[in-house]
Amino acid sequence: MNLEISTPTNELSQRLSSTARGARLARRLTGTQLATWGYPHDSDISHTAQLLVAELAANAVTHGRVPGRDFELKLTLLPEKDTLRIEVSDTREDRELRFLDGGLEDENGRGLVVVFVLSARWGVAERAVGKTVWAELPLSPRQRSRQGSRQGSRPHPGTARPCPRRPAPEG
């Protein structure tokens, strides 16, 4: 008897420990999965998606952590919308999502601002236990330019790397 297990090829869902290590792994899994889907590690899409996941995962383990419970990362390709949907779910119910007023010298407080700037859309969905913060990232340059023209002066998400990566100097 040969049974095949059907797994969606356009979706990744993974539970990770609510620790800094789990957040780092979420970012790495994102880069690896995008490479599997045809978006290389050094592409702008991959860098932007990894940054979005890093921010959402860091928030989940910092502000949404419940001892002994994991957080969940879900990546979904939406071909009909030419979009990548990123979802990070935590199990904390008693804290609402909020923008922090990070000062110029503060080391934190800007995570959701980064998500707002880099994503085409984002939001929060309640769950039976906890919440899911999601963000959508356009995959094609044509869609990113259309989205930018709809939003006026807002930066085009994913068009420029938020943290340009350059080769290390020789020697």
Phi, psi and omega in degrees: 000126181243103179259133175260138177267127181268118175235137181296134180274352180252020182214141172234130176226125185215132172271139183225154180294143181281065180223169176300323178297319177297321178294318177297319179296323178301317179295316180295318178300322179298311179299318180294316181294318179297321176298320177297325180277359176102012177248099188302157180305325184268012179277156178299320179301313181297315179298316181293316179297318179296322178293318177299315179297318180301316180294313182292320179292320178299318177297319181297318182277338180271312187253339184250010185285133169240122183308132178086359180241143181273169167249165183236136174252133176225125176244132180225127171278128177248086186299327180294336179251359183051051189221148169257127176255127180248130177229132174234122183246137173238175185252008181276125183258338190270002180239124176277154177287139179206151174281135175262150178268079179288128177282171183301325183266354181290147180269353179213179177105008182241007185303311181288334174294319177299315179299316180299315184288320187273341184259155176286320178213153174204164179183188182231136176237132177286150176234172177303320175230113177089208184212162175239126172258127184235155177215146178243136184236121177297142183263332183258147178301324180298316181292322179296321180289324175297317181297318180297322180290332177288334188256012176069238188273002179295139180300149177284115180300134173080356183281324177240142180294131178295328179229088184304137178254125179239152177298147177293148178297146180288149174106000000 
